[in-house]
């Protein structure tokens, strides 16, 4: 299976070339075009209740689609917002993904929806997170550009910008300055990541988009 | 290959530069003083750290991830399985128990601090919302009181035209003239001098009278018929005129004000207020005031009567008469339904009368009998 990320970085999409017998799992709404010989099966994502929780709380569709082909075929997967996509390979390790970022993975990757906690929520990363483990390649997207950072120790990131992180990383919320500065500077809350491992960040945040849109509506 | 002596294996991971991608999931075992990690990726690579060289740390997304690092920091083995820390401590002969306990304490303190701030923030948010909500309502009430009386007049006339009433008597009807003359006598003593009192007598057997905001006064023929003296009618009129001068109608509107209407008023939307007031009036809420407002109108009414040289006792007499009537005429007691607590009212009027300046009362030179006969 050959997968290319095209039209980077602003309107990235996945161009998947399936060989005979290849399979790929994708977010339910991600399919843009596909060859007529591709078989598409829909299944619950992360179990029934996980799916329900994901639907209502995790802000992502309840189903994932599994695409397979018995002869070579093409498939294009997209994300609903403009931005880049990235590929990473799991080798028995785990990655936590902000719900909504997931695009596709190979069948060897397991998915589960987990409780991320109040800290994560306050940090603007959502109450839930997608836990991806197992082996295989994984593609996810972001709003704006994506960049990764190998953390060893502590790093401060703007809230709402964290897309993915490894379980060896802890997330804490803090204030950018004092209470006063935080309240009036607009910098507000920051996210403190600590530990050893990789984090993936997006260059833009949806909160920022919402604020920008609001300021132009009045 | 020597089989590990660990009682169990754990699922964890390794960070090392030699692994493609720098990390891998691994199966961990603890044997003969060493922590061993076999990577899951093919081909499996084995890494190990002697327990006595293990730099221990606790953290990760779950706060339960145990890290074991070499002193150089180039190799890290980690695991968050429940029994891993216990096994690590057991196999190291208690060597790692102390540091682990310290780390746990630190994390617990951090969690407590977080919970504390969370609680403080939640309480502060709730308080701000609460204060904001009542602050807006309170400011709107003040803003309403600062509005000109012309707003009262608008609300009153809108409510008046929207009310269903019996036939209105002509202005030159003896009953209309009687009521008008009493109002004219009381008017100079009203606390708002330029309020235009407008009297309408309506054909209705109910013993009732009410004042709308702005001085629109309605008296039912039933009340005139039942009155024992012109002074009693004067008592009711003084009370009703006081509702208008004390602006109880607009106060009532501000009480029934929702947060949205309050914000509208604060940004200067008086038209919205008038519409709201007329709406409130339709439901006849405008003429049923709070107990505090009724007492206030009683006392202000007594003051007006006294100033007009009419004995305020007539007002108390009227209440007493209504109370007597209540037994045999329950349906005709419309005024009573909006004006309960007779005994306390009679008492408070009498108490108040003692504080008013002493005046030589003059009986009203009005022919009540003729007005009653004309009905
Ligand atoms: Zn009253």
Coordinates of C-alpha atoms and ligand atoms in Angstrom, one line a residue:
Chain A
X1 CA 0.0 0.0 0.0
X2 CA 1.4 3.3 -1.1
X3 CA 0.1 6.4 0.7
X4 CA 1.1 10.0 -0.3
X5 CA 0.2 13.2 1.4
X6 CA -0.6 15.6 -1.4
X7 CA -1.2 19.4 -1.6
X8 CA 0.8 20.1 1.5
X9 CA 0.7 22.0 3.6
X10 CA -2.5 24.0 3.3
X11 CA -5.0 21.6 1.8
X12 CA -3.4 18.2 2.5
X13 CA -5.1 15.1 1.5
X14 CA -4.2 11.4 1.4
X15 CA -3.7 9.6 -1.8
X16 CA -4.0 5.9 -1.1
X17 CA -3.0 3.3 -3.7
X18 CA -4.3 0.0 -2.5
X19 CA -2.7 -3.2 -3.7
X20 CA -4.6 -6.4 -4.0
X21 CA -5.6 -7.5 -0.5
X22 CA -4.6 -4.2 1.2
X23 CA -6.8 -2.6 3.8
X24 CA -7.0 0.9 5.4
X25 CA -9.2 2.2 8.1
X26 CA -10.4 5.8 7.8
X27 CA -12.5 8.4 9.6
X28 CA -16.1 8.0 8.4
X29 CA -16.4 11.3 6.6
X30 CA -12.9 11.4 5.2
X31 CA -13.5 9.7 1.8
X32 CA -13.5 12.2 -1.1
X33 CA -13.2 9.8 -4.1
X34 CA -12.5 6.1 -4.6
X35 CA -12.2 3.6 -7.3
X36 CA -15.3 1.6 -8.0
X37 CA -13.6 -1.7 -7.2
X38 CA -13.0 -0.7 -3.5
X39 CA -15.2 -2.4 -1.0
X40 CA -16.2 -0.1 1.9
X41 CA -17.3 -1.6 5.3
X42 CA -18.6 0.6 8.1
X43 CA -18.0 -0.4 11.7
X44 CA -18.2 1.0 15.2
X45 CA -15.2 2.8 16.3
X46 CA -13.7 1.6 19.6
X47 CA -16.7 -0.5 20.7
X48 CA -20.3 0.6 20.9
X49 CA -20.2 2.7 24.0
X50 CA -16.9 4.1 23.1
X51 CA -18.5 5.1 19.8
X52 CA -21.5 6.7 21.6
X53 CA -19.2 8.6 23.9
X54 CA -17.1 9.7 20.9
X55 CA -20.1 10.8 19.0
X56 CA -21.5 13.0 21.8
X57 CA -18.5 14.0 23.7
X58 CA -15.5 13.4 21.6
X59 CA -16.8 15.4 18.7
X60 CA -16.2 12.9 16.0
X61 CA -18.3 10.5 14.0
X62 CA -19.3 7.2 15.6
X63 CA -18.2 5.1 12.7
X64 CA -15.0 4.3 10.9
X65 CA -14.8 2.9 7.4
X66 CA -12.6 0.1 6.3
X67 CA -11.6 0.2 2.7
X68 CA -10.3 -2.9 0.9
X69 CA -9.6 -3.9 -2.6
X70 CA -9.0 -7.3 -4.4
X71 CA -7.2 -5.5 -7.2
X72 CA -5.2 -2.3 -7.3
X73 CA -7.4 0.8 -6.6
X74 CA -7.1 4.5 -5.6
X75 CA -8.6 6.3 -2.7
X76 CA -8.5 10.0 -1.6
X77 CA -9.1 10.9 2.0
X78 CA -9.5 14.5 3.2
X79 CA -10.1 16.5 6.4
X80 CA -12.8 19.1 6.9
X81 CA -10.5 22.0 7.7
X82 CA -7.5 23.5 5.9
X83 CA -4.2 22.2 7.1
X84 CA -1.4 19.7 6.9
X85 CA -1.3 16.0 7.5
X86 CA 1.4 13.8 8.9
X87 CA 2.3 10.1 9.0
X88 CA 3.8 8.3 11.9
X89 CA 4.5 4.6 12.5
X90 CA 3.6 2.8 15.7
X91 CA 5.9 0.0 16.8
X92 CA 4.1 -1.3 19.8
X93 CA 4.0 2.1 21.3
X94 CA 1.0 4.3 22.0
X95 CA -0.1 7.8 20.9
X96 CA -2.9 10.0 22.2
X97 CA -4.7 12.0 19.6
X98 CA -7.0 14.9 20.0
X99 CA -10.4 13.8 18.7
X100 CA -11.0 15.2 15.3
X101 CA -7.4 14.9 14.2
X102 CA -7.6 11.2 13.2
X103 CA -7.7 10.5 9.4
X104 CA -6.6 6.9 8.8
X105 CA -4.5 4.0 10.0
X106 CA -3.4 0.5 8.9
X107 CA -5.4 -2.4 10.3
X108 CA -2.7 -3.3 12.9
X109 CA -3.4 -0.1 14.8
X110 CA -5.9 -0.4 17.6
X111 CA -8.3 2.5 18.5
X112 CA -9.9 3.3 21.8
X113 CA -11.6 6.4 23.2
X114 CA -10.3 7.4 26.6
X115 CA -11.1 9.9 29.2
X116 CA -8.5 12.6 29.0
X117 CA -9.5 14.4 32.2
X118 CA -10.3 17.9 33.3
X119 CA -6.8 19.2 32.9
X120 CA -6.9 18.3 29.3
X121 CA -10.3 20.0 28.9
X122 CA -9.1 23.2 30.6
X123 CA -6.0 23.1 28.4
X124 CA -8.4 23.2 25.4
X125 CA -7.6 19.7 24.3
X126 CA -11.0 18.1 25.0
X127 CA -12.3 15.8 27.7
X128 CA -11.6 12.7 25.6
X129 CA -8.7 11.5 23.6
X130 CA -8.2 8.8 21.0
X131 CA -5.7 6.2 22.1
X132 CA -3.9 4.6 19.3
X133 CA -1.7 1.6 19.9
X134 CA -0.4 -1.5 18.2
X135 CA 1.7 -1.6 15.0
X136 CA 1.3 0.1 11.8
X137 CA 1.2 3.5 10.1
X138 CA -1.1 6.2 11.2
X139 CA -2.2 9.5 9.5
X140 CA -3.6 12.5 11.2
X141 CA -4.3 16.0 10.4
X142 CA -4.3 19.5 11.9
X143 CA -5.6 22.9 11.4
X144 CA -2.7 24.8 9.9
X145 CA 0.8 23.4 9.8
X146 CA 1.9 20.4 12.0
X147 CA 5.2 20.2 13.7
X148 CA 6.5 17.8 16.2
X149 CA 8.8 18.3 19.1
X150 CA 10.9 15.8 21.0
X151 CA 10.3 16.7 24.7
X152 CA 12.8 15.8 27.4
X153 CA 11.9 17.8 30.6
X154 CA 9.4 20.5 30.4
X155 CA 8.0 22.6 27.6
X156 CA 5.2 25.3 27.5
X157 CA 2.8 25.3 24.6
X158 CA -0.2 27.6 23.9
X159 CA -3.5 25.9 24.8
X160 CA -5.5 24.4 21.9
X161 CA -2.4 23.8 19.8
X162 CA -1.6 20.3 21.0
X163 CA -2.8 17.7 18.5
X164 CA -1.1 14.5 19.7
X165 CA 1.3 13.3 22.5
X166 CA 2.7 10.1 23.8
X167 CA 1.5 8.6 27.1
X168 CA 5.0 9.3 28.6
X169 CA 4.1 13.0 28.5
X170 CA 2.0 14.6 31.2
X171 CA -0.2 17.6 30.5
X172 CA -0.8 20.4 33.0
X173 CA -2.5 23.7 32.8
X174 CA -1.1 26.9 34.1
X175 CA -1.5 30.6 33.7
X176 CA 0.7 32.6 31.3
X177 CA 1.4 35.2 33.9
X178 CA -0.4 36.1 37.0
X179 CA -4.2 36.0 37.2
X180 CA -4.4 39.6 36.0
X181 CA -2.1 39.2 33.1
X182 CA -3.8 36.0 32.0
X183 CA -7.2 37.6 32.1
X184 CA -6.4 40.7 30.2
X185 CA -3.6 39.8 27.8
X186 CA -5.5 37.2 26.0
X187 CA -2.7 34.8 26.4
X188 CA -4.8 33.2 29.1
X189 CA -4.0 29.6 29.9
X190 CA -0.9 27.8 28.8
X191 CA -0.3 24.1 28.6
X192 CA 2.8 22.7 30.4
X193 CA 4.0 19.4 29.0
X194 CA 6.5 17.4 31.0
X195 CA 8.2 14.1 30.5
X196 CA 10.0 12.3 27.7
X197 CA 8.4 11.8 24.3
X198 CA 7.0 13.4 21.2
X199 CA 4.3 16.0 21.0
X200 CA 2.6 17.2 17.8
X201 CA 1.4 20.7 17.5
X202 CA -0.8 22.6 15.1
X203 CA 0.2 26.1 14.1
X204 CA -3.4 27.4 14.4
X205 CA -6.1 26.8 16.9
X206 CA -9.9 26.6 16.5
X207 CA -10.3 28.9 19.5
X208 CA -8.3 31.4 17.6
X209 CA -10.4 31.0 14.5
X210 CA -13.6 31.4 16.6
X211 CA -12.2 34.6 18.1
X212 CA -11.1 35.9 14.8
X213 CA -14.5 35.1 13.2
X214 CA -16.4 36.7 16.1
X215 CA -14.4 39.9 15.8
X216 CA -15.4 40.1 12.1
X217 CA -19.1 39.4 12.7
X218 CA -19.8 42.5 14.7
Chain B
X1 CA 19.2 -17.1 26.2
X2 CA 18.7 -17.1 29.9
X3 CA 15.1 -17.2 31.0
X4 CA 14.2 -14.2 33.2
X5 CA 13.5 -14.8 36.8
X6 CA 10.8 -12.2 37.0
X7 CA 7.5 -13.6 38.1
X8 CA 5.7 -11.7 35.4
X9 CA 6.2 -9.6 32.3
X10 CA 4.9 -6.2 31.7
X11 CA 3.9 -4.2 28.6
X12 CA 5.8 -1.0 28.4
X13 CA 8.2 0.8 26.1
X14 CA 11.8 2.0 25.4
X15 CA 13.3 5.2 24.2
X16 CA 16.7 4.7 22.5
X17 CA 18.4 6.3 19.5
X18 CA 19.2 3.0 17.9
X19 CA 15.5 2.1 17.4
X20 CA 14.0 3.4 14.1
X21 CA 11.8 6.3 15.2
X22 CA 13.6 6.4 18.5
X23 CA 11.0 4.5 20.4
X24 CA 9.2 1.2 20.6
X25 CA 6.7 -0.8 22.6
X26 CA 8.5 -3.5 24.6
X27 CA 7.9 -6.5 26.9
X28 CA 9.5 -5.8 30.2
X29 CA 10.9 -8.3 32.7
X30 CA 12.9 -7.9 35.8
X31 CA 15.6 -10.5 36.4
X32 CA 18.8 -10.8 38.5
X33 CA 18.9 -7.1 39.4
X34 CA 18.2 -5.9 35.8
X35 CA 15.3 -4.3 34.1
X36 CA 15.1 -5.9 30.6
X37 CA 13.1 -4.6 27.7
X38 CA 12.5 -6.6 24.5
X39 CA 11.1 -4.4 21.7
X40 CA 8.0 -5.5 20.0
X41 CA 9.2 -4.4 16.6
X42 CA 10.8 -6.9 14.3
X43 CA 13.6 -7.8 14.8
X44 CA 13.3 -7.5 18.5
X45 CA 16.1 -5.6 20.2
X46 CA 17.0 -6.2 23.9
X47 CA 17.9 -3.3 26.2
X48 CA 18.6 -3.5 29.9
X49 CA 19.4 -1.2 32.9
X50 CA 20.9 -2.6 36.2
X51 CA 18.4 -1.7 38.9
X52 CA 21.1 -0.1 41.0
X53 CA 21.8 2.4 38.2
X54 CA 18.1 3.1 37.5
X55 CA 17.2 6.8 37.8
X56 CA 13.6 6.5 38.7
X57 CA 10.8 9.0 37.7
X58 CA 7.1 9.1 37.8
X59 CA 4.7 10.9 35.5
X60 CA 3.2 10.6 32.0
X61 CA -0.3 11.4 30.9
X62 CA -1.8 9.1 33.6
X63 CA 0.7 10.2 36.3
X64 CA 1.3 6.5 36.9
X65 CA 4.0 6.0 34.3
X66 CA 7.2 4.7 35.9
X67 CA 10.4 5.6 34.1
X68 CA 13.8 4.0 34.6
X69 CA 16.6 5.9 33.0
X70 CA 20.4 5.4 32.8
X71 CA 22.5 8.0 34.4
X72 CA 23.5 9.3 30.9
X73 CA 19.8 9.6 30.0
X74 CA 20.3 7.9 26.6
X75 CA 18.2 4.8 27.5
X76 CA 14.7 5.0 29.1
X77 CA 12.5 2.1 29.9
X78 CA 8.9 2.9 31.0
X79 CA 5.7 1.1 32.0
X80 CA 2.4 2.1 33.6
X81 CA 1.1 -1.3 34.5
X82 CA -0.3 -1.5 38.1
X83 CA 2.2 -3.9 39.6
X84 CA 5.3 -2.7 37.8
X85 CA 6.4 -0.3 40.5
X86 CA 5.8 -2.9 43.2
X87 CA 7.8 -5.5 41.3
X88 CA 10.6 -3.1 40.6
X89 CA 10.8 -2.2 44.2
X90 CA 10.7 -5.9 45.3
X91 CA 13.4 -7.0 42.9
X92 CA 15.6 -4.1 43.8
X93 CA 15.4 -5.1 47.5
X94 CA 13.5 -2.0 48.6
X95 CA 16.1 0.3 47.0
X96 CA 13.5 2.2 44.8
X97 CA 10.7 2.4 47.4
X98 CA 11.9 5.7 48.9
X99 CA 12.3 7.7 45.7
X100 CA 9.0 6.3 44.4
X101 CA 7.2 7.3 47.5
X102 CA 8.6 10.8 47.3
X103 CA 7.6 11.2 43.7
X104 CA 4.1 10.0 44.5
X105 CA 3.8 12.5 47.2
X106 CA 4.8 15.2 44.9
X107 CA 2.2 14.2 42.3
X108 CA -0.5 14.0 45.0
X109 CA 0.4 17.5 46.2
X110 CA 0.2 18.7 42.6
X111 CA -3.2 17.0 42.1
X112 CA -4.5 18.6 45.3
X113 CA -3.3 22.0 44.2
X114 CA -5.1 21.5 40.9
X115 CA -8.3 20.5 42.6
X116 CA -8.0 23.5 44.9
X117 CA -7.6 25.9 42.0
X118 CA -10.4 24.2 40.1
X119 CA -12.7 24.6 43.0
X120 CA -11.7 28.2 43.5
X121 CA -12.2 29.0 39.8
X122 CA -15.6 27.2 39.8
X123 CA -16.8 29.2 42.8
X124 CA -15.4 32.4 41.4
X125 CA -17.2 31.8 38.0
X126 CA -20.4 31.0 39.8
X127 CA -20.1 34.1 41.9
X128 CA -19.4 36.3 38.9
X129 CA -22.4 34.9 37.0
X130 CA -24.6 35.4 40.1
X131 CA -23.3 39.0 40.6
X132 CA -23.6 39.8 36.9
X133 CA -27.1 38.5 36.7
X134 CA -28.4 40.4 39.7
X135 CA -26.2 43.4 38.9
X136 CA -27.9 43.8 35.6
X137 CA -31.4 43.4 37.1
X138 CA -30.6 45.9 39.8
X139 CA -29.1 48.4 37.4
X140 CA -32.2 48.0 35.1
X141 CA -34.5 48.7 38.1
X142 CA -32.6 51.9 38.9
X143 CA -32.7 52.9 35.2
X144 CA -36.4 52.3 35.1
X145 CA -37.0 54.6 38.1
X146 CA -35.0 57.3 36.4
X147 CA -37.3 57.2 33.4
X148 CA -39.6 60.1 32.9
X149 CA -43.3 59.8 34.0
X150 CA -44.3 60.0 30.4
X151 CA -43.2 56.3 30.1
X152 CA -45.8 55.5 32.9
X153 CA -48.4 57.3 30.9
X154 CA -47.6 55.4 27.8
X155 CA -47.8 52.1 29.6
X156 CA -51.0 53.1 31.3
X157 CA -52.8 54.2 28.2
X158 CA -51.8 51.1 26.3
X159 CA -53.0 48.9 29.1
X160 CA -56.2 50.9 29.4
X161 CA -57.1 50.6 25.7
X162 CA -56.3 46.8 25.9
X163 CA -58.6 46.2 28.9
X164 CA -62.1 44.8 28.6
X165 CA -64.4 46.9 30.6
X166 CA -68.2 47.6 31.0
X167 CA -69.8 50.7 29.6
X168 CA -68.0 53.9 30.5
X169 CA -70.2 56.6 32.0
X170 CA -70.3 60.1 30.5
X171 CA -68.1 62.7 32.1
X172 CA -71.2 64.8 33.0
X173 CA -72.9 61.9 34.7
X174 CA -73.4 62.7 38.4
X175 CA -71.3 59.7 39.5
X176 CA -68.5 60.8 37.1
X177 CA -68.7 64.3 38.4
X178 CA -68.6 63.2 42.0
X179 CA -65.4 61.1 41.5
X180 CA -63.8 63.9 39.4
X181 CA -64.4 66.4 42.1
X182 CA -62.8 64.2 44.7
X183 CA -59.8 63.6 42.5
X184 CA -59.5 67.4 41.9
X185 CA -59.5 67.9 45.6
X186 CA -56.8 65.4 46.2
X187 CA -54.7 66.2 43.1
X188 CA -52.9 69.3 44.6
X189 CA -51.5 67.1 47.3
X190 CA -50.1 64.3 45.0
X191 CA -46.3 63.8 45.3
X192 CA -45.9 64.1 41.5
X193 CA -47.5 67.5 40.8
X194 CA -47.7 67.3 37.0
X195 CA -49.3 63.8 36.8
X196 CA -52.4 64.0 34.7
X197 CA -55.1 62.0 36.6
X198 CA -57.8 60.8 34.3
X199 CA -61.0 59.3 35.9
X200 CA -63.3 56.8 34.2
X201 CA -66.4 55.4 35.9
X202 CA -67.3 52.0 34.5
X203 CA -70.6 50.2 34.8
X204 CA -69.8 47.1 36.8
X205 CA -71.4 45.6 39.9
X206 CA -68.0 44.7 41.4
X207 CA -66.7 46.8 44.2
X208 CA -63.5 47.7 42.5
X209 CA -61.2 50.6 41.6
X210 CA -57.7 50.6 40.2
X211 CA -55.1 53.0 39.0
X212 CA -52.9 52.4 36.0
X213 CA -49.4 53.8 35.7
X214 CA -49.5 57.5 34.7
X215 CA -52.7 58.3 36.6
X216 CA -55.4 56.5 34.6
X217 CA -58.0 55.8 37.3
X218 CA -60.9 53.4 36.9
X219 CA -63.8 53.3 39.4
X220 CA -66.6 50.7 39.2
X221 CA -70.2 51.8 39.7
X222 CA -70.5 48.9 42.3
X223 CA -68.0 50.7 44.5
X224 CA -70.0 54.0 44.4
X225 CA -73.2 52.2 45.1
X226 CA -71.8 50.4 48.2
X227 CA -70.0 53.4 49.6
X228 CA -71.5 54.8 52.8
X229 CA -69.9 58.3 52.3
X230 CA -68.1 60.4 49.7
X231 CA -65.1 60.2 52.2
X232 CA -64.9 56.4 51.7
X233 CA -64.7 56.9 48.0
X234 CA -62.0 59.5 48.6
X235 CA -60.1 57.0 50.7
X236 CA -60.0 54.4 47.9
X237 CA -59.1 57.1 45.3
X238 CA -56.3 58.5 47.5
X239 CA -55.0 55.0 47.8
X240 CA -55.2 54.3 44.1
X241 CA -53.7 57.7 43.2
X242 CA -50.8 56.9 45.5
X243 CA -50.1 53.7 43.5
X244 CA -49.7 56.0 40.5
X245 CA -47.6 58.7 42.2
X246 CA -45.4 56.0 43.9
X247 CA -44.9 54.5 40.4
X248 CA -45.8 51.0 41.6
X249 CA -46.9 50.0 38.1
X250 CA -43.5 50.6 36.6
X251 CA -41.9 48.9 39.7
X252 CA -44.0 45.9 39.0
X253 CA -42.8 45.9 35.4
X254 CA -39.3 46.0 36.5
X255 CA -39.9 43.1 38.9
X256 CA -41.3 40.9 36.2
X257 CA -38.3 41.9 34.1
X258 CA -36.3 39.1 32.6
X259 CA -32.5 39.4 32.1
X260 CA -32.9 40.0 28.4
X261 CA -35.4 42.9 28.9
X262 CA -33.1 44.3 31.6
X263 CA -30.2 44.4 29.2
X264 CA -32.5 46.0 26.6
X265 CA -33.5 48.8 29.0
X266 CA -29.8 49.3 30.0
X267 CA -28.9 49.9 26.4
X268 CA -31.8 52.4 26.1
X269 CA -34.7 50.4 24.5
X270 CA -37.6 52.2 26.2
X271 CA -40.0 51.0 23.5
X272 CA -39.3 47.5 24.6
X273 CA -40.2 48.4 28.1
X274 CA -43.5 50.0 27.2
X275 CA -44.4 46.9 25.2
X276 CA -43.5 44.7 28.1
X277 CA -45.4 46.9 30.5
X278 CA -48.6 46.8 28.4
X279 CA -48.1 43.0 28.2
X280 CA -47.9 42.8 31.9
X281 CA -50.9 45.0 32.3
X282 CA -53.0 42.7 30.0
X283 CA -52.5 39.9 32.6
X284 CA -53.8 42.4 35.2
X285 CA -50.6 42.0 37.2
X286 CA -50.3 45.8 37.1
X287 CA -53.2 46.3 39.5
X288 CA -52.1 43.7 42.0
X289 CA -49.1 44.9 43.9
X290 CA -46.9 43.6 46.5
X291 CA -47.9 43.8 50.2
X292 CA -45.1 46.4 50.7
X293 CA -46.5 48.5 47.9
X294 CA -50.0 48.3 49.3
X295 CA -48.9 49.5 52.7
X296 CA -46.9 52.3 51.0
X297 CA -50.1 53.3 49.1
X298 CA -52.2 53.2 52.3
X299 CA -49.8 55.5 54.1
X300 CA -49.3 57.9 51.2
X301 CA -53.1 57.9 50.6
X302 CA -53.6 58.8 54.3
X303 CA -51.1 61.6 53.9
X304 CA -52.9 62.9 50.8
X305 CA -56.3 62.7 52.5
X306 CA -55.0 64.5 55.6
X307 CA -53.5 67.2 53.5
X308 CA -56.8 67.6 51.7
X309 CA -58.5 68.0 55.0
X310 CA -60.4 64.7 54.6
X311 CA -60.3 62.3 57.6
X312 CA -58.1 59.3 56.7
X313 CA -60.3 57.3 59.0
X314 CA -62.7 57.0 56.0
X315 CA -60.1 54.8 54.2
X316 CA -60.0 52.5 57.2
X317 CA -63.8 52.6 57.4
X318 CA -64.0 51.4 53.8
X319 CA -61.8 48.5 54.6
X320 CA -63.9 47.6 57.6
X321 CA -67.0 47.8 55.5
X322 CA -65.5 45.5 52.8
X323 CA -64.6 43.0 55.5
X324 CA -68.1 43.0 56.7
X325 CA -69.5 42.5 53.2
X326 CA -67.2 39.7 52.4
X327 CA -69.5 37.1 53.9
X328 CA -72.5 37.7 51.8
X329 CA -71.0 39.0 48.6
X330 CA -68.0 36.9 47.8
X331 CA -68.1 37.5 44.0
X332 CA -68.4 41.2 44.2
X333 CA -65.2 41.6 46.2
X334 CA -62.8 42.3 43.3
X335 CA -61.0 45.0 45.2
X336 CA -60.5 42.7 48.2
X337 CA -58.8 40.0 46.1
X338 CA -56.0 42.5 45.3
X339 CA -56.1 44.2 48.7
X340 CA -56.0 41.5 51.5
X341 CA -55.0 41.8 55.2
X342 CA -57.7 44.3 56.3
X343 CA -57.1 44.3 60.1
X344 CA -53.4 45.1 59.8
X345 CA -54.2 47.7 57.2
X346 CA -56.8 49.4 59.3
X347 CA -54.4 49.4 62.2
X348 CA -51.4 50.7 60.3
X349 CA -53.5 53.5 58.8
X350 CA -54.7 54.5 62.2
X351 CA -51.2 54.4 63.6
X352 CA -49.9 56.5 60.7
X353 CA -52.7 59.0 61.1
X354 CA -51.3 59.9 64.6
X355 CA -48.0 61.0 63.0
X356 CA -49.7 63.3 60.5
X357 CA -50.0 67.0 61.1
X358 CA -53.2 67.9 63.0
X359 CA -55.8 69.3 60.6
X360 CA -59.3 70.5 61.1
X361 CA -61.2 68.0 58.9
X362 CA -63.9 69.4 56.6
X363 CA -66.7 67.1 55.5
X364 CA -67.0 66.8 51.7
X365 CA -69.8 69.0 50.3
X366 CA -70.8 66.3 47.8
X367 CA -74.1 64.6 47.1
X368 CA -73.4 60.9 47.2
X369 CA -77.0 60.1 47.4
X370 CA -77.8 61.9 44.1
X371 CA -74.9 60.1 42.4
X372 CA -76.0 56.7 43.7
X373 CA -79.6 57.4 42.6
X374 CA -78.5 58.3 39.1
X375 CA -76.9 54.8 38.7
Ligands
LIG1 ZN1 -53.8 49.1 46.2

